[in-house]
Amino acid sequence: MLAILGLTLGQSATTVAAPVGGYELPDDAEEIYFLNVIDGDTFDAEMWVDDELVEVRIRMIGIDAPETNRSYGNEPECYGQEAKRYADSILNAAARIWVEIDRDPDDNYGRLLRYVWYEDPRSGDIFMLNEELVWLGYALANDYRPNTSRQDTLDDAERHAITESYGMWMACDRTVSGDPDQESESGPSMAEPTPGGTNQIEQDPFCAVFDTFQDAQDFLAQFPVIAGSIDIDGDGIACEDWFPS
């Protein structure tokens, strides 16, 4: 149990290695200027359009990060805040950011559909953020036709995340199979025997690694440093919303 929780907590601190960098920047990539993040796969930026710097909303294509709010008819989902924080940290720190178009340039909500590339400020290497988010388990690889020119790369990244049980594939998956062929394309399994509903999963995602309330309580007593992950309200009772009384 300690090894499992240690892995999960390590991921939340972004200690898991990202995909290999050193990509060549696509010839048609356009530079943009980050403003603020909306969620794990969407952010606002400025870019040059007809010699004018305008604000745009970018939706990263080929991926789907868990929702953080109720916009567009959605509901908050497990690991949504973690994905949002990670995307925000990368985009804020990037030395430069570019976007690459596929076939359809935008969606029905007026968002620009793009692959996002960034320069790491430490190494100078170029990474594709869409791939990195999937590789680390912050997003799913989803096929949004006809924008599929890099889908094989994203699908490979998802298989890697599942195999290594990274991100949502540990924190939000009750079965934790580690087998890409057994996992649903819709994402981590929330099926029984998960002892709670979506609200509990959103509030205490790390509680999914415990089989019983007593397991969680014993772990909290032995390792109080992780209280912020399994005792969110600080009352000394671990995973109280996850395991019904």
C-alpha positions as a Python dict, from the first residue, in 0.01 Angstrom:
ca = {
    (1, 'M'): (0, 0, 0),
    (2, 'L'): (283, 242, 83),
    (3, 'A'): (441, 185, -256),
    (4, 'I'): (111, 249, -433),
    (5, 'L'): (32, 568, -246),
    (6, 'G'): (391, 685, -274),
    (7, 'L'): (372, 653, -651),
    (8, 'T'): (47, 847, -663),
    (9, 'L'): (174, 1126, -439),
    (10, 'G'): (495, 1142, -640),
    (11, 'Q'): (297, 1199, -954),
    (12, 'S'): (107, 1486, -797),
    (13, 'A'): (444, 1650, -732),
    (14, 'T'): (526, 1605, -1105),
    (15, 'T'): (835, 1388, -1040),
    (16, 'V'): (741, 1143, -1316),
    (17, 'A'): (951, 1182, -1628),
    (18, 'A'): (789, 1353, -1924),
    (19, 'P'): (816, 1218, -2278),
    (20, 'V'): (1149, 1250, -2452),
    (21, 'G'): (1198, 1607, -2570),
    (22, 'G'): (1399, 1735, -2862),
    (23, 'Y'): (1119, 1755, -3118),
    (24, 'E'): (1174, 1966, -3427),
    (25, 'L'): (922, 2248, -3424),
    (26, 'P'): (671, 2204, -3711),
    (27, 'D'): (728, 2445, -3998),
    (28, 'D'): (376, 2586, -3981),
    (29, 'A'): (367, 2637, -3603),
    (30, 'E'): (255, 2985, -3491),
    (31, 'E'): (384, 3150, -3176),
    (32, 'I'): (130, 3247, -2911),
    (33, 'Y'): (145, 3427, -2576),
    (34, 'F'): (-13, 3250, -2278),
    (35, 'L'): (-271, 3437, -2069),
    (36, 'N'): (-449, 3195, -1836),
    (37, 'V'): (-557, 2833, -1809),
    (38, 'I'): (-923, 2725, -1819),
    (39, 'D'): (-875, 2356, -1749),
    (40, 'G'): (-633, 2076, -1838),
    (41, 'D'): (-692, 2095, -2213),
    (42, 'T'): (-806, 2456, -2267),
    (43, 'F'): (-642, 2794, -2215),
    (44, 'D'): (-652, 3156, -2327),
    (45, 'A'): (-370, 3319, -2519),
    (46, 'E'): (-288, 3600, -2757),
    (47, 'M'): (-175, 3551, -3115),
    (48, 'W'): (-120, 3762, -3425),
    (49, 'V'): (-416, 3768, -3664),
    (50, 'D'): (-401, 4004, -3964),
    (51, 'D'): (-124, 4211, -3801),
    (52, 'E'): (-328, 4249, -3483),
    (53, 'L'): (-263, 4079, -3149),
    (54, 'V'): (-596, 3923, -3045),
    (55, 'E'): (-712, 3707, -2757),
    (56, 'V'): (-809, 3350, -2847),
    (57, 'R'): (-914, 3036, -2663),
    (58, 'I'): (-710, 2725, -2746),
    (59, 'R'): (-852, 2374, -2713),
    (60, 'M'): (-580, 2110, -2737),
    (61, 'I'): (-687, 1850, -2991),
    (62, 'G'): (-654, 1473, -2968),
    (63, 'I'): (-689, 1477, -2589),
    (64, 'D'): (-956, 1515, -2322),
    (65, 'A'): (-865, 1627, -1970),
    (66, 'P'): (-1109, 1574, -1680),
    (67, 'E'): (-1355, 1858, -1634),
    (68, 'T'): (-1314, 2115, -1358),
    (69, 'N'): (-1646, 2299, -1384),
    (70, 'R'): (-1996, 2286, -1530),
    (71, 'S'): (-1931, 2478, -1849),
    (72, 'Y'): (-2071, 2338, -2176),
    (73, 'G'): (-2301, 2109, -1974),
    (74, 'N'): (-2016, 1920, -1803),
    (75, 'E'): (-1967, 1809, -1443),
    (76, 'P'): (-1643, 1830, -1237),
    (77, 'E'): (-1446, 1505, -1261),
    (78, 'C'): (-1173, 1321, -1075),
    (79, 'Y'): (-823, 1459, -1146),
    (80, 'G'): (-958, 1770, -1316),
    (81, 'Q'): (-790, 2013, -1077),
    (82, 'E'): (-460, 1824, -1097),
    (83, 'A'): (-466, 1839, -1478),
    (84, 'K'): (-548, 2210, -1468),
    (85, 'R'): (-263, 2285, -1227),
    (86, 'Y'): (-13, 2088, -1435),
    (87, 'A'): (-107, 2256, -1763),
    (88, 'D'): (-93, 2594, -1590),
    (89, 'S'): (254, 2526, -1447),
    (90, 'I'): (393, 2424, -1787),
    (91, 'L'): (241, 2710, -1984),
    (92, 'N'): (343, 2970, -1725),
    (93, 'A'): (702, 2850, -1717),
    (94, 'A'): (753, 2786, -2090),
    (95, 'A'): (1015, 3001, -2259),
    (96, 'R'): (806, 3009, -2578),
    (97, 'I'): (479, 2849, -2693),
    (98, 'W'): (355, 2764, -3041),
    (99, 'V'): (41, 2606, -3184),
    (100, 'E'): (-4, 2383, -3487),
    (101, 'I'): (-323, 2343, -3686),
    (102, 'D'): (-460, 2013, -3819),
    (103, 'R'): (-756, 2003, -4060),
    (104, 'D'): (-1047, 2169, -3875),
    (105, 'P'): (-926, 2502, -3734),
    (106, 'D'): (-1196, 2555, -3470),
    (107, 'D'): (-1494, 2398, -3295),
    (108, 'N'): (-1858, 2495, -3253),
    (109, 'Y'): (-1772, 2705, -2946),
    (110, 'G'): (-1527, 2927, -3132),
    (111, 'R'): (-1219, 2771, -2972),
    (112, 'L'): (-910, 2717, -3185),
    (113, 'L'): (-823, 2347, -3216),
    (114, 'R'): (-446, 2306, -3195),
    (115, 'Y'): (-149, 2095, -3101),
    (116, 'V'): (56, 2291, -2849),
    (117, 'W'): (435, 2299, -2849),
    (118, 'Y'): (657, 2465, -2591),
    (119, 'E'): (1023, 2529, -2521),
    (120, 'D'): (1145, 2402, -2186),
    (121, 'P'): (1314, 2698, -2011),
    (122, 'R'): (1585, 2476, -1859),
    (123, 'S'): (1689, 2246, -2143),
    (124, 'G'): (1567, 2438, -2446),
    (125, 'D'): (1405, 2116, -2571),
    (126, 'I'): (1074, 2127, -2756),
    (127, 'F'): (782, 1924, -2615),
    (128, 'M'): (426, 1865, -2737),
    (129, 'L'): (201, 1948, -2443),
    (130, 'N'): (-89, 1739, -2577),
    (131, 'E'): (132, 1431, -2563),
    (132, 'E'): (282, 1516, -2225),
    (133, 'L'): (-57, 1552, -2057),
    (134, 'V'): (-162, 1208, -2183),
    (135, 'W'): (177, 1049, -2107),
    (136, 'L'): (156, 1156, -1742),
    (137, 'G'): (-209, 1055, -1697),
    (138, 'Y'): (-357, 1404, -1685),
    (139, 'A'): (-567, 1352, -2000),
    (140, 'L'): (-711, 1084, -2226),
    (141, 'A'): (-618, 1038, -2591),
    (142, 'N'): (-939, 1091, -2788),
    (143, 'D'): (-989, 1063, -3162),
    (144, 'Y'): (-1154, 1386, -3282),
    (145, 'R'): (-1189, 1342, -3658),
    (146, 'P'): (-1071, 1477, -3891),
    (147, 'N'): (-792, 1616, -3667),
    (148, 'T'): (-594, 1293, -3636),
    (149, 'S'): (-251, 1363, -3785),
    (150, 'R'): (-78, 1300, -3449),
    (151, 'Q'): (-326, 1055, -3299),
    (152, 'D'): (-87, 758, -3310),
    (153, 'T'): (157, 949, -3090),
    (154, 'L'): (-118, 1037, -2844),
    (155, 'D'): (-254, 681, -2838),
    (156, 'D'): (95, 549, -2761),
    (157, 'A'): (123, 802, -2478),
    (158, 'E'): (-202, 677, -2327),
    (159, 'R'): (-88, 315, -2340),
    (160, 'H'): (225, 424, -2154),
    (161, 'A'): (23, 607, -1886),
    (162, 'I'): (-202, 305, -1831),
    (163, 'T'): (88, 61, -1817),
    (164, 'E'): (267, 275, -1557),
    (165, 'S'): (-59, 362, -1372),
    (166, 'Y'): (23, 731, -1394),
    (167, 'G'): (-206, 1014, -1288),
    (168, 'M'): (-577, 941, -1321),
    (169, 'W'): (-507, 575, -1400),
    (170, 'M'): (-411, 526, -1035),
    (171, 'A'): (-593, 804, -854),
    (172, 'C'): (-931, 758, -1023),
    (173, 'D'): (-929, 391, -1128),
    (174, 'R'): (-1062, 142, -875),
    (175, 'T'): (-935, -157, -1075),
    (176, 'V'): (-584, -25, -1163),
    (177, 'S'): (-524, -300, -1417),
    (178, 'G'): (-210, -155, -1573),
    (179, 'D'): (-322, -320, -1894),
    (180, 'P'): (-417, -88, -2184),
    (181, 'D'): (-618, -366, -2348),
    (182, 'Q'): (-845, -398, -2042),
    (183, 'E'): (-912, -30, -1987),
    (184, 'S'): (-1213, 145, -2134),
    (185, 'E'): (-1158, 409, -2401),
    (186, 'S'): (-1381, 639, -2195),
    (187, 'G'): (-1123, 654, -1916),
    (188, 'P'): (-1052, 507, -1571),
    (189, 'S'): (-1311, 269, -1432),
    (190, 'M'): (-1551, 416, -1177),
    (191, 'A'): (-1754, 95, -1159),
    (192, 'E'): (-1825, -104, -843),
    (193, 'P'): (-1678, -184, -600),
    (194, 'T'): (-1601, 187, -571),
    (195, 'P'): (-1746, 271, -225),
    (196, 'G'): (-1885, 612, -310),
    (197, 'G'): (-2013, 838, -583),
    (198, 'T'): (-1859, 1097, -811),
    (199, 'N'): (-1851, 1365, -542),
    (200, 'Q'): (-1637, 1149, -316),
    (201, 'I'): (-1407, 1058, -603),
    (202, 'E'): (-1359, 1426, -682),
    (203, 'Q'): (-1290, 1521, -320),
    (204, 'D'): (-1065, 1234, -208),
    (205, 'P'): (-919, 1066, -520),
    (206, 'F'): (-632, 905, -327),
    (207, 'C'): (-879, 711, -112),
    (208, 'A'): (-936, 477, -408),
    (209, 'V'): (-616, 287, -319),
    (210, 'F'): (-758, 166, 16),
    (211, 'D'): (-982, -141, 44),
    (212, 'T'): (-1141, -46, 378),
    (213, 'F'): (-1187, 253, 602),
    (214, 'Q'): (-958, 94, 862),
    (215, 'D'): (-679, 58, 606),
    (216, 'A'): (-703, 431, 536),
    (217, 'Q'): (-720, 523, 905),
    (218, 'D'): (-419, 306, 993),
    (219, 'F'): (-220, 461, 711),
    (220, 'L'): (-309, 812, 824),
    (221, 'A'): (-193, 730, 1178),
    (222, 'Q'): (137, 592, 1050),
    (223, 'F'): (202, 863, 790),
    (224, 'P'): (35, 1188, 903),
    (225, 'V'): (232, 1382, 641),
    (226, 'I'): (-18, 1269, 376),
    (227, 'A'): (-319, 1401, 570),
    (228, 'G'): (-386, 1664, 306),
    (229, 'S'): (-464, 1387, 56),
    (230, 'I'): (-685, 1155, 263),
    (231, 'D'): (-813, 1379, 544),
    (232, 'I'): (-915, 1690, 354),
    (233, 'D'): (-1120, 1848, 635),
    (234, 'G'): (-843, 1785, 892),
    (235, 'D'): (-1062, 1616, 1153),
    (236, 'G'): (-832, 1314, 1195),
    (237, 'I'): (-1070, 1076, 1016),
    (238, 'A'): (-938, 935, 689),
    (239, 'C'): (-1156, 907, 379),
    (240, 'E'): (-1479, 961, 573),
    (241, 'D'): (-1672, 1068, 264),
    (242, 'W'): (-1530, 786, 55),
    (243, 'F'): (-1634, 500, 286),
    (244, 'P'): (-1997, 532, 392),
    (245, 'S'): (-2061, 474, 761),
}
